[in-house]
Amino acid sequence: MTTKNGQLNDGREVYLNGHRVVDMASEYVFSKTLAVIQRYYDLQTENKNHTFFSNGIEASVMFLAPKTVKDLAKKRQIYEEVARESYGMLGRTPDFINAGVAVLGNYADDLGTQGKIDFAFNAKNWVNRVKFDDDFVSHAIQNPQLDRQKTLSQLLDEGQEFAGVWIKETREDGVIVRGAKQVNTLAPLADELLIFNLPDLKSVDQKFALAFALPIATPGVKVICRKPTMKSDYSLADYPLSQAFDEMDAFLLFDDVFVPNEALFVCGNVAQSNAFFEASGLFNHTAHQDEVRGFVKLEFVTGIAVRLAKQLGLFGFQRVQEKLGELSVNLELIRSCIVASEVTGKMQKGVFTPNMQTLLAVRAKLTTYYDEALRVIAEFSAGSAVGVPDFREFSNPNIAEMLESALTSDLMSAEERMLLLNLAWDITSESFGQRQRVYEFLHGGNPMFIHLQHLKHTDLTQANEMIDKVLDNARHGKK
């Protein structure tokens, strides 16, 4: 529970800007972002709708295994409230994996046993601990993109020890793992790591068939952060978003890390590894949280586009209203689909589960809708945002008065104009905004495969019956 308490100096090995971080709280990017993450925990104290009682213990609603449509709707409301703390920009807050942890116990029996290792018991025990401690769990599933034309085993045979995370040694009490995972979002600030694979291992990849959970401070776990998007020399007024927080992504290295038997959920079985994401119940329920968070983010950028149009005097043009109308329609479609995923859900393993087909449709379209909103913001702000001066110029006696006059209109003051344009620039053109754009496009998986997966599971039974009826009538010359 170090994240909740802000005590991150627990021995975790985090690297940033070319050096190992000695004091996590002293690093600007971590302290600012941690303050936003901790709002997840603060809200539980401020609003009792964020908690429920389980076996006499008060816990976050995120750990509630939903039994009804109302339960899913309640969780959606809490997902929204958490997401609004970061305007939907933090995609991997504690409620993401916790939404899956909430149901893992119901699915755990499918994990089975292997020799003396009881994976099902391990999972249930881990769930209870995470729930009791209200830990922040970060997950890592992506392997480094070295050569996708080769199996992981081929890469390992060629000397690529960090092509993925693999079993280097099997011991009586556990396994020694070595390797790497990429794009582990918010890992530096998490309490625990949940490591598993996407369902793409080949039959020869037994050494890589793993799923396990470990504290981030486990010896041998190294967290290497990407370059920050924050600009410490500037003010929040200059960069309203990127100076507020940075959802740090990291590269994970496992340098001969010991994983005890009790921390294993999959070990050496390719079929179990490939099935883990869905067999654990994580897929559907984390997707529900993710799309709600995505809706909040889409709502935020839609609001920026409308605000810009009004404050820059563009709203009176019909073409502008049409563009904004497209954005508002997109927003409503996403909202409606999320609700539809709940009301068309079904009981599975004793848990009321949202409709994954509907959530996949959201995942497929939200990326393009978000991009459309960014394009509108960029178009409306155009040259105005490009030319916004540093806020410190207002303190320069040689130009301050003239600058104030040049940037003030009947619609807003110079300062308000600059703040709004800086926000538009931050979300569309700065590294912060570009990282957010890439995140929306790829965090849910390859967009092509999302469409393929949706098509594969689409039920066209009634459509085919109608087509057959039309063709049968035509075939027999019926009127």
CSV table of C-alpha atoms in Angstrom, one decimal:
chain,number,residue,atom,x,y,z
A,1,MET,CA,0.0,0.0,0.0
A,2,THR,CA,3.0,2.3,-0.6
A,3,THR,CA,1.3,4.2,-3.4
A,4,LYS,CA,-1.7,5.0,-1.2
A,5,ASN,CA,0.6,6.3,1.5
A,6,GLY,CA,3.0,8.0,-0.8
A,7,GLN,CA,5.9,6.0,0.6
A,8,LEU,CA,7.6,4.9,-2.6
A,9,ASN,CA,11.2,4.5,-1.2
A,10,ASP,CA,10.8,0.8,-0.6
A,11,GLY,CA,13.9,-0.3,-2.5
A,12,ARG,CA,12.3,-0.3,-5.9
A,13,GLU,CA,14.9,0.1,-8.7
A,14,VAL,CA,13.7,2.9,-10.9
A,15,TYR,CA,15.8,4.6,-13.6
A,16,LEU,CA,15.0,8.1,-15.0
A,17,ASN,CA,17.0,10.5,-17.2
A,18,GLY,CA,20.0,8.2,-17.1
A,19,HIS,CA,20.3,7.6,-13.4
A,20,ARG,CA,18.7,5.5,-10.7
A,21,VAL,CA,16.2,7.4,-8.6
A,22,VAL,CA,17.3,7.7,-5.0
A,23,ASP,CA,14.3,9.5,-3.6
A,24,MET,CA,11.0,9.0,-5.6
A,25,ALA,CA,9.3,11.9,-3.9
A,26,SER,CA,12.0,14.3,-4.9
A,27,GLU,CA,11.5,13.6,-8.6
A,28,TYR,CA,9.1,16.2,-10.0
A,29,VAL,CA,7.4,13.9,-12.5
A,30,PHE,CA,6.7,11.2,-9.9
A,31,SER,CA,5.5,13.5,-7.1
A,32,LYS,CA,3.1,15.4,-9.3
A,33,THR,CA,1.7,12.3,-10.9
A,34,LEU,CA,1.5,10.4,-7.5
A,35,ALA,CA,-0.7,13.2,-6.2
A,36,VAL,CA,-3.3,12.5,-8.9
A,37,ILE,CA,-3.1,8.7,-8.4
A,38,GLN,CA,-3.7,9.2,-4.7
A,39,ARG,CA,-7.0,10.8,-5.5
A,40,TYR,CA,-8.3,7.3,-6.2
A,41,TYR,CA,-7.8,6.6,-2.5
A,42,ASP,CA,-8.9,10.0,-1.3
A,43,LEU,CA,-12.3,9.6,-3.0
A,44,GLN,CA,-13.0,6.5,-0.9
A,45,THR,CA,-12.8,8.6,2.2
A,46,GLU,CA,-14.7,11.6,0.7
A,47,ASN,CA,-17.5,9.6,-0.9
A,48,LYS,CA,-18.8,6.4,0.7
A,49,ASN,CA,-20.3,5.4,-2.7
A,50,HIS,CA,-16.7,4.4,-3.5
A,51,THR,CA,-16.7,1.6,-0.9
A,52,PHE,CA,-18.6,-1.5,0.1
A,53,PHE,CA,-18.3,-4.0,2.8
A,54,SER,CA,-17.0,-7.5,2.0
A,55,ASN,CA,-16.8,-10.0,4.9
A,56,GLY,CA,-17.0,-7.1,7.3
A,57,ILE,CA,-14.1,-5.2,5.7
A,58,GLU,CA,-14.6,-1.9,3.9
A,59,ALA,CA,-13.1,-2.1,0.4
A,60,SER,CA,-13.1,-0.1,-2.8
A,61,VAL,CA,-16.1,-0.7,-5.0
A,62,MET,CA,-13.5,-1.5,-7.7
A,63,PHE,CA,-13.2,-4.9,-5.9
A,64,LEU,CA,-16.9,-5.6,-6.1
A,65,ALA,CA,-17.7,-8.6,-8.3
A,66,PRO,CA,-20.9,-7.4,-10.0
A,67,LYS,CA,-24.0,-9.5,-9.7
A,68,THR,CA,-26.5,-7.3,-11.6
A,69,VAL,CA,-26.8,-4.6,-14.2
A,70,LYS,CA,-27.1,-2.1,-11.4
A,71,ASP,CA,-23.7,-3.2,-10.0
A,72,LEU,CA,-22.1,-2.6,-13.4
A,73,ALA,CA,-23.8,0.8,-13.6
A,74,LYS,CA,-22.5,1.7,-10.1
A,75,LYS,CA,-19.0,0.7,-11.0
A,76,ARG,CA,-19.3,2.8,-14.2
A,77,GLN,CA,-20.2,5.8,-12.1
A,78,ILE,CA,-17.1,5.3,-9.9
A,79,TYR,CA,-14.9,4.7,-12.9
A,80,GLU,CA,-16.1,8.1,-14.3
A,81,GLU,CA,-15.4,9.9,-11.0
A,82,VAL,CA,-11.9,8.5,-10.8
A,83,ALA,CA,-11.2,9.3,-14.5
A,84,ARG,CA,-12.4,12.9,-14.1
A,85,GLU,CA,-9.6,13.6,-11.6
A,86,SER,CA,-7.2,13.3,-14.6
A,87,TYR,CA,-9.6,14.3,-17.3
A,88,GLY,CA,-9.4,10.7,-18.6
A,89,MET,CA,-5.7,11.2,-19.4
A,90,LEU,CA,-4.4,8.6,-16.9
A,91,GLY,CA,-5.4,5.3,-18.4
A,92,ARG,CA,-3.9,2.9,-15.9
A,93,THR,CA,-5.0,4.2,-12.5
A,94,PRO,CA,-5.6,1.6,-9.8
A,95,ASP,CA,-9.2,0.9,-10.8
A,96,PHE,CA,-8.1,-0.6,-14.1
A,97,ILE,CA,-6.5,-3.8,-13.0
A,98,ASN,CA,-8.6,-3.8,-9.8
A,99,ALA,CA,-11.7,-4.2,-12.0
A,100,GLY,CA,-10.2,-7.5,-13.1
A,101,VAL,CA,-8.9,-8.5,-9.7
A,102,ALA,CA,-12.5,-8.1,-8.5
A,103,VAL,CA,-13.6,-11.2,-10.5
A,104,LEU,CA,-10.4,-13.2,-10.6
A,105,GLY,CA,-11.4,-15.2,-7.6
A,106,ASN,CA,-14.6,-16.4,-9.5
A,107,TYR,CA,-12.5,-17.5,-12.4
A,108,ALA,CA,-9.5,-18.9,-10.5
A,109,ASP,CA,-10.5,-22.5,-10.5
A,110,ASP,CA,-10.0,-22.6,-14.3
A,111,LEU,CA,-6.3,-22.0,-13.6
A,112,GLY,CA,-6.0,-25.4,-12.1
A,113,THR,CA,-2.9,-27.0,-10.6
A,114,GLN,CA,0.5,-28.3,-11.7
A,115,GLY,CA,2.2,-30.8,-9.5
A,116,LYS,CA,2.3,-29.3,-6.0
A,117,ILE,CA,1.5,-25.8,-7.3
A,118,ASP,CA,-2.1,-24.8,-6.9
A,119,PHE,CA,-2.6,-21.9,-9.3
A,120,ALA,CA,-6.2,-21.4,-8.3
A,121,PHE,CA,-5.4,-21.1,-4.7
A,122,ASN,CA,-2.5,-18.7,-5.5
A,123,ALA,CA,-4.9,-16.4,-7.5
A,124,LYS,CA,-7.6,-16.4,-4.8
A,125,ASN,CA,-5.0,-15.7,-2.1
A,126,TRP,CA,-3.4,-12.9,-4.1
A,127,VAL,CA,-6.9,-11.3,-4.8
A,128,ASN,CA,-7.7,-11.3,-1.1
A,129,ARG,CA,-4.4,-9.6,-0.2
A,130,VAL,CA,-4.7,-7.0,-2.9
A,131,LYS,CA,-8.3,-6.3,-1.9
A,132,PHE,CA,-7.4,-6.0,1.8
A,133,ASP,CA,-4.4,-3.8,1.2
A,134,ASP,CA,-6.0,-1.9,-1.7
A,135,ASP,CA,-2.8,-2.2,-3.6
A,136,PHE,CA,-2.1,-0.4,-6.9
A,137,VAL,CA,-1.3,-3.2,-9.4
A,138,SER,CA,0.3,-2.4,-12.7
A,139,HIS,CA,0.4,-5.0,-15.4
A,140,ALA,CA,2.8,-5.9,-18.2
A,141,ILE,CA,2.0,-8.1,-21.1
A,142,GLN,CA,3.8,-6.8,-24.2
A,143,ASN,CA,7.1,-8.3,-25.2
A,144,PRO,CA,9.9,-6.2,-26.8
A,145,GLN,CA,9.3,-5.8,-30.5
A,146,LEU,CA,12.5,-7.4,-31.8
A,147,ASP,CA,11.5,-9.6,-34.7
A,148,ARG,CA,7.8,-10.7,-34.8
A,149,GLN,CA,8.6,-13.1,-37.6
A,150,LYS,CA,10.4,-15.3,-35.1
A,151,THR,CA,9.1,-17.2,-32.1
A,152,LEU,CA,10.3,-16.2,-28.7
A,153,SER,CA,12.1,-19.5,-28.4
A,154,GLN,CA,14.0,-18.8,-31.7
A,155,LEU,CA,15.1,-15.4,-30.4
A,156,LEU,CA,16.2,-16.9,-27.1
A,157,ASP,CA,18.2,-19.6,-28.9
A,158,GLU,CA,19.9,-16.7,-30.9
A,159,GLY,CA,21.0,-15.1,-27.6
A,160,GLN,CA,18.2,-12.6,-27.1
A,161,GLU,CA,17.7,-13.1,-23.4
A,162,PHE,CA,15.4,-10.2,-23.1
A,163,ALA,CA,12.9,-11.1,-25.9
A,164,GLY,CA,10.3,-11.8,-23.2
A,165,VAL,CA,10.2,-13.0,-19.7
A,166,TRP,CA,11.2,-16.7,-19.5
A,167,ILE,CA,12.0,-19.4,-17.0
A,168,LYS,CA,15.7,-19.6,-16.6
A,169,GLU,CA,15.7,-22.1,-13.7
A,170,THR,CA,13.1,-24.2,-11.9
A,171,ARG,CA,13.6,-24.7,-8.2
A,172,GLU,CA,11.7,-26.6,-5.5
A,173,ASP,CA,10.3,-23.4,-4.1
A,174,GLY,CA,9.8,-21.4,-7.3
A,175,VAL,CA,11.4,-20.3,-10.6
A,176,ILE,CA,14.1,-17.8,-11.6
A,177,VAL,CA,12.9,-15.6,-14.5
A,178,ARG,CA,14.9,-13.4,-16.8
A,179,GLY,CA,13.8,-11.1,-19.6
A,180,ALA,CA,11.8,-8.0,-20.4
A,181,LYS,CA,8.4,-6.4,-20.9
A,182,GLN,CA,7.8,-3.1,-22.7
A,183,VAL,CA,5.3,-0.3,-22.3
A,184,ASN,CA,4.4,-0.9,-18.6
A,185,THR,CA,2.3,2.2,-17.9
A,186,LEU,CA,2.7,3.7,-14.4
A,187,ALA,CA,4.9,0.9,-13.2
A,188,PRO,CA,7.2,3.3,-11.2
A,189,LEU,CA,4.3,4.3,-9.0
A,190,ALA,CA,2.7,0.9,-8.5
A,191,ASP,CA,2.8,-1.5,-5.5
A,192,GLU,CA,2.6,-4.7,-7.5
A,193,LEU,CA,3.3,-6.0,-11.0
A,194,LEU,CA,1.0,-8.5,-12.7
A,195,ILE,CA,3.0,-10.2,-15.5
A,196,PHE,CA,1.4,-12.3,-18.2
A,197,ASN,CA,1.3,-12.8,-22.0
A,198,LEU,CA,-1.1,-12.0,-24.8
A,199,PRO,CA,-2.5,-15.1,-26.4
A,200,ASP,CA,0.1,-15.4,-29.0
A,201,LEU,CA,2.7,-17.9,-27.7
A,202,LYS,CA,3.6,-20.7,-30.0
A,203,SER,CA,3.8,-24.4,-28.9
A,204,VAL,CA,7.6,-24.2,-28.6
A,205,ASP,CA,7.5,-21.2,-26.2
A,206,GLN,CA,7.0,-23.2,-23.0
A,207,LYS,CA,9.8,-21.3,-21.2
A,208,PHE,CA,7.8,-18.1,-21.8
A,209,ALA,CA,4.5,-19.4,-20.6
A,210,LEU,CA,4.2,-17.5,-17.4
A,211,ALA,CA,1.7,-15.5,-15.3
A,212,PHE,CA,2.7,-14.2,-11.9
A,213,ALA,CA,2.5,-11.3,-9.5
A,214,LEU,CA,5.3,-9.6,-7.5
A,215,PRO,CA,5.9,-6.5,-5.5
A,216,ILE,CA,7.6,-3.8,-7.6
A,217,ALA,CA,10.4,-3.7,-5.1
A,218,THR,CA,11.4,-7.4,-5.7
A,219,PRO,CA,15.2,-7.7,-6.1
A,220,GLY,CA,16.2,-7.9,-9.7
A,221,VAL,CA,13.2,-6.0,-11.1
A,222,LYS,CA,14.5,-2.9,-12.9
A,223,VAL,CA,12.1,-0.2,-14.1
A,224,ILE,CA,13.5,2.0,-16.9
A,225,CYS,CA,11.4,5.1,-17.6
A,226,ARG,CA,10.9,6.7,-20.9
A,227,LYS,CA,11.7,10.4,-21.4
A,228,PRO,CA,9.3,12.6,-19.4
A,229,THR,CA,6.8,14.9,-21.2
A,230,MET,CA,7.0,17.5,-18.4
A,231,LYS,CA,8.9,20.7,-18.8
A,232,SER,CA,10.1,21.7,-15.4
A,233,ASP,CA,11.2,25.2,-16.6
A,234,TYR,CA,7.7,26.3,-17.4
A,235,SER,CA,4.5,27.0,-15.5
A,236,LEU,CA,1.2,25.1,-15.3
A,237,ALA,CA,-0.3,28.1,-17.2
A,238,ASP,CA,2.1,27.4,-20.1
A,239,TYR,CA,1.4,23.7,-20.1
A,240,PRO,CA,-1.9,23.0,-18.3
A,241,LEU,CA,-1.8,19.2,-18.8
A,242,SER,CA,1.8,18.2,-19.3
A,243,GLN,CA,2.9,20.1,-16.2
A,244,ALA,CA,0.2,18.5,-14.1
A,245,PHE,CA,1.2,14.9,-14.5
A,246,ASP,CA,2.9,12.4,-16.8
A,247,GLU,CA,1.5,8.8,-17.1
A,248,MET,CA,5.0,7.4,-17.1
A,249,ASP,CA,5.6,4.4,-19.3
A,250,ALA,CA,8.5,2.1,-18.6
A,251,PHE,CA,10.6,-0.8,-19.8
A,252,LEU,CA,10.8,-3.7,-17.3
A,253,LEU,CA,13.9,-5.8,-17.0
A,254,PHE,CA,13.9,-9.0,-14.9
A,255,ASP,CA,17.5,-9.7,-13.9
A,256,ASP,CA,17.3,-13.3,-12.6
A,257,VAL,CA,14.3,-12.6,-10.4
A,258,PHE,CA,13.0,-15.2,-8.0
A,259,VAL,CA,9.3,-15.9,-8.3
A,260,PRO,CA,8.0,-18.2,-5.4
A,261,ASN,CA,5.6,-20.9,-6.2
A,262,GLU,CA,2.8,-19.1,-4.4
A,263,ALA,CA,3.1,-16.1,-6.7
A,264,LEU,CA,2.6,-18.2,-9.9
A,265,PHE,CA,-0.6,-18.4,-11.9
A,266,VAL,CA,0.8,-20.1,-15.0
A,267,CYS,CA,4.1,-21.8,-15.3
A,268,GLY,CA,5.4,-23.6,-18.5
A,269,ASN,CA,2.0,-24.3,-20.1
A,270,VAL,CA,1.5,-22.5,-23.4
A,271,ALA,CA,-2.2,-23.3,-23.6
A,272,GLN,CA,-2.8,-21.9,-20.1
A,273,SER,CA,-0.7,-18.8,-20.8
A,274,ASN,CA,-2.6,-18.1,-24.0
A,275,ALA,CA,-5.9,-18.5,-22.2
A,276,PHE,CA,-5.0,-16.5,-19.1
A,277,PHE,CA,-6.3,-13.0,-20.1
A,278,GLU,CA,-9.8,-14.3,-20.8
A,279,ALA,CA,-9.8,-17.3,-18.5
A,280,SER,CA,-9.0,-15.0,-15.6
A,281,GLY,CA,-12.0,-12.7,-16.3
A,282,LEU,CA,-9.6,-9.8,-16.6
A,283,PHE,CA,-10.4,-9.1,-20.2
A,284,ASN,CA,-14.1,-8.1,-20.0
A,285,HIS,CA,-14.0,-6.2,-16.8
A,286,THR,CA,-10.9,-4.2,-17.4
A,287,ALA,CA,-12.3,-3.3,-20.8
A,288,HIS,CA,-15.4,-1.9,-19.1
A,289,GLN,CA,-13.3,0.4,-16.9
A,290,ASP,CA,-11.1,1.3,-19.9
A,291,GLU,CA,-13.9,2.4,-22.2
A,292,VAL,CA,-15.6,4.4,-19.4
A,293,ARG,CA,-12.2,6.2,-18.8
A,294,GLY,CA,-12.0,6.7,-22.6
A,295,PHE,CA,-15.4,8.2,-22.7
A,296,VAL,CA,-14.4,10.8,-20.1
A,297,LYS,CA,-11.3,11.6,-22.1
A,298,LEU,CA,-13.4,12.0,-25.3
A,299,GLU,CA,-15.9,14.2,-23.4
A,300,PHE,CA,-13.0,16.4,-22.3
A,301,VAL,CA,-11.6,17.0,-25.7
A,302,THR,CA,-15.1,17.5,-27.2
A,303,GLY,CA,-15.6,20.2,-24.6
A,304,ILE,CA,-12.3,21.9,-25.5
A,305,ALA,CA,-13.4,22.0,-29.2
A,306,VAL,CA,-16.7,23.6,-28.3
A,307,ARG,CA,-15.1,26.1,-25.9
A,308,LEU,CA,-12.6,27.1,-28.5
A,309,ALA,CA,-15.2,27.7,-31.1
A,310,LYS,CA,-17.2,29.9,-28.8
A,311,GLN,CA,-14.3,31.8,-27.3
A,312,LEU,CA,-12.6,32.5,-30.6
A,313,GLY,CA,-15.8,33.7,-32.3
A,314,LEU,CA,-16.2,30.8,-34.6
A,315,PHE,CA,-19.4,29.3,-33.3
A,316,GLY,CA,-21.7,31.3,-35.5
A,317,PHE,CA,-20.5,29.6,-38.7
A,318,GLN,CA,-22.7,26.6,-39.7
A,319,ARG,CA,-19.7,24.5,-40.9
A,320,VAL,CA,-18.2,24.9,-37.4
A,321,GLN,CA,-21.4,23.8,-35.8
A,322,GLU,CA,-21.6,20.9,-38.1
A,323,LYS,CA,-18.1,19.8,-37.1
A,324,LEU,CA,-19.0,20.2,-33.4
A,325,GLY,CA,-22.2,18.3,-34.0
A,326,GLU,CA,-20.2,15.3,-35.4
A,327,LEU,CA,-18.2,15.3,-32.2
A,328,SER,CA,-21.2,15.5,-29.9
A,329,VAL,CA,-22.8,12.6,-31.9
A,330,ASN,CA,-19.6,10.5,-31.5
A,331,LEU,CA,-19.6,11.2,-27.8
A,332,GLU,CA,-23.2,10.1,-27.4
A,333,LEU,CA,-22.6,6.9,-29.4
A,334,ILE,CA,-19.8,5.9,-27.1
A,335,ARG,CA,-21.8,6.7,-24.0
A,336,SER,CA,-24.8,4.7,-25.3
A,337,CYS,CA,-22.6,1.7,-26.2
A,338,ILE,CA,-21.1,1.5,-22.7
A,339,VAL,CA,-24.5,1.5,-21.2
A,340,ALA,CA,-25.6,-1.1,-23.8
A,341,SER,CA,-22.6,-3.3,-22.8
A,342,GLU,CA,-24.1,-3.4,-19.3
A,343,VAL,CA,-27.7,-4.0,-20.0
A,344,THR,CA,-26.9,-6.8,-22.6
A,345,GLY,CA,-24.4,-8.4,-20.2
A,346,LYS,CA,-24.8,-11.9,-18.8
A,347,MET,CA,-23.9,-14.0,-15.8
A,348,GLN,CA,-20.6,-15.9,-16.1
A,349,LYS,CA,-18.9,-17.7,-13.3
A,350,GLY,CA,-21.3,-16.1,-10.9
A,351,VAL,CA,-20.3,-12.6,-12.1
A,352,PHE,CA,-22.5,-10.3,-14.2
A,353,THR,CA,-20.2,-9.6,-17.1
A,354,PRO,CA,-20.5,-6.7,-19.7
A,355,ASN,CA,-21.0,-7.6,-23.3
A,356,MET,CA,-17.5,-7.8,-24.8
A,357,GLN,CA,-18.8,-7.4,-28.4
A,358,THR,CA,-20.2,-4.0,-27.5
A,359,LEU,CA,-17.1,-3.0,-25.7
A,360,LEU,CA,-14.9,-4.0,-28.6
A,361,ALA,CA,-17.1,-1.8,-30.8
A,362,VAL,CA,-16.3,1.1,-28.4
A,363,ARG,CA,-12.6,0.3,-28.5
A,364,ALA,CA,-12.6,0.2,-32.3
A,365,LYS,CA,-14.4,3.6,-32.7
A,366,LEU,CA,-13.2,5.6,-29.7
A,367,THR,CA,-9.7,5.8,-31.2
A,368,THR,CA,-10.9,7.4,-34.4
A,369,TYR,CA,-13.4,9.7,-32.6
A,370,TYR,CA,-10.7,10.9,-30.3
A,371,ASP,CA,-8.5,11.7,-33.3
A,372,GLU,CA,-11.3,13.6,-35.0
A,373,ALA,CA,-11.7,15.8,-31.9
A,374,LEU,CA,-8.0,16.5,-31.9
A,375,ARG,CA,-8.1,17.5,-35.5
A,376,VAL,CA,-11.0,19.9,-34.9
A,377,ILE,CA,-9.1,21.4,-31.9
A,378,ALA,CA,-6.0,21.9,-34.0
A,379,GLU,CA,-8.0,23.4,-36.9
A,380,PHE,CA,-9.9,25.9,-34.6
A,381,SER,CA,-6.9,27.0,-32.6
A,382,ALA,CA,-4.6,27.0,-35.7
A,383,GLY,CA,-2.1,29.9,-35.8
A,384,SER,CA,-3.4,31.4,-32.6
A,385,ALA,CA,-2.0,28.5,-30.5
A,386,VAL,CA,1.3,28.4,-32.4
A,387,GLY,CA,2.0,32.0,-31.5
A,388,VAL,CA,1.2,32.0,-27.8
A,389,PRO,CA,4.1,33.6,-25.9
A,390,ASP,CA,5.6,32.5,-22.6
A,391,PHE,CA,3.4,33.6,-19.6
A,392,ARG,CA,6.5,35.3,-18.2
A,393,GLU,CA,6.3,37.9,-20.9
A,394,PHE,CA,3.4,39.5,-19.0
A,395,SER,CA,5.9,40.5,-16.3
A,396,ASN,CA,8.1,42.3,-18.8
A,397,PRO,CA,7.5,46.0,-18.4
A,398,ASN,CA,8.7,46.7,-22.0
A,399,ILE,CA,5.9,44.7,-23.7
A,400,ALA,CA,3.3,43.6,-21.0
A,401,GLU,CA,0.8,46.3,-21.6
A,402,MET,CA,0.9,46.1,-25.4
A,403,LEU,CA,0.7,42.3,-25.2
A,404,GLU,CA,-2.3,42.4,-23.0
A,405,SER,CA,-4.0,44.7,-25.5
A,406,ALA,CA,-3.1,42.6,-28.5
A,407,LEU,CA,-4.5,39.4,-27.0
A,408,THR,CA,-7.6,40.7,-25.4
A,409,SER,CA,-11.0,40.5,-27.2
A,410,ASP,CA,-14.7,41.1,-26.3
A,411,LEU,CA,-14.9,37.4,-25.8
A,412,MET,CA,-12.1,36.9,-23.3
A,413,SER,CA,-9.1,38.5,-21.6
A,414,ALA,CA,-5.6,38.0,-22.8
A,415,GLU,CA,-4.8,35.6,-19.9
A,416,GLU,CA,-7.9,33.5,-20.5
A,417,ARG,CA,-7.1,33.4,-24.2
A,418,MET,CA,-3.6,32.2,-23.6
A,419,LEU,CA,-4.7,29.5,-21.1
A,420,LEU,CA,-7.2,28.1,-23.5
A,421,LEU,CA,-4.8,28.1,-26.4
A,422,ASN,CA,-2.1,26.5,-24.3
A,423,LEU,CA,-4.5,23.7,-23.4
A,424,ALA,CA,-5.3,23.2,-27.1
A,425,TRP,CA,-1.6,23.1,-28.0
A,426,ASP,CA,-0.8,20.8,-25.1
A,427,ILE,CA,-3.4,18.2,-26.1
A,428,THR,CA,-2.8,18.3,-29.8
A,429,SER,CA,0.8,19.2,-30.5
A,430,GLU,CA,3.1,18.7,-27.5
A,431,SER,CA,4.8,15.4,-26.7
A,432,PHE,CA,2.2,14.9,-23.9
A,433,GLY,CA,-0.7,15.1,-26.4
A,434,GLN,CA,1.0,12.9,-28.9
A,435,ARG,CA,1.7,10.3,-26.3
A,436,GLN,CA,-2.0,10.4,-25.4
A,437,ARG,CA,-2.9,10.0,-29.1
A,438,VAL,CA,-0.6,7.0,-29.6
A,439,TYR,CA,-1.9,5.5,-26.3
A,440,GLU,CA,-5.5,5.6,-27.5
A,441,PHE,CA,-4.7,4.0,-30.8
A,442,LEU,CA,-2.6,1.1,-29.5
A,443,HIS,CA,-3.2,0.4,-25.8
A,444,GLY,CA,-6.2,-1.8,-26.5
A,445,GLY,CA,-4.4,-3.8,-29.1
A,446,ASN,CA,-3.8,-3.6,-32.8
A,447,PRO,CA,-6.8,-1.8,-34.4
A,448,MET,CA,-6.9,-4.3,-37.2
A,449,PHE,CA,-7.2,-7.3,-34.9
A,450,ILE,CA,-9.9,-5.5,-32.8
A,451,HIS,CA,-12.0,-5.3,-36.0
A,452,LEU,CA,-11.2,-8.9,-36.9
A,453,GLN,CA,-12.1,-10.1,-33.4
A,454,HIS,CA,-15.4,-8.3,-33.5
A,455,LEU,CA,-16.3,-9.7,-36.9
A,456,LYS,CA,-15.4,-13.2,-35.8
A,457,HIS,CA,-18.0,-13.0,-32.9
A,458,THR,CA,-20.7,-11.0,-34.6
A,459,ASP,CA,-24.0,-12.9,-34.7
A,460,LEU,CA,-25.6,-12.5,-38.2
A,461,THR,CA,-28.0,-15.4,-37.8
A,462,GLN,CA,-31.1,-13.3,-38.3
A,463,ALA,CA,-29.6,-11.3,-41.1
A,464,ASN,CA,-28.7,-14.5,-43.0
A,465,GLU,CA,-32.3,-15.8,-42.5
A,466,MET,CA,-33.6,-12.7,-44.1
A,467,ILE,CA,-31.2,-12.9,-47.0
A,468,ASP,CA,-32.1,-16.6,-47.5
A,469,LYS,CA,-35.7,-15.7,-47.5
A,470,VAL,CA,-35.2,-13.0,-50.2
A,471,LEU,CA,-33.1,-15.2,-52.3
A,472,ASP,CA,-35.5,-18.1,-51.9
A,473,ASN,CA,-38.4,-16.0,-53.0
A,474,ALA,CA,-36.5,-14.8,-56.0
A,475,ARG,CA,-35.3,-18.3,-56.8
A,476,HIS,CA,-38.8,-19.6,-57.0
A,477,GLY,CA,-40.3,-16.5,-58.7
A,478,LYS,CA,-42.6,-15.6,-55.8
A,479,LYS,CA,-44.2,-12.3,-55.8
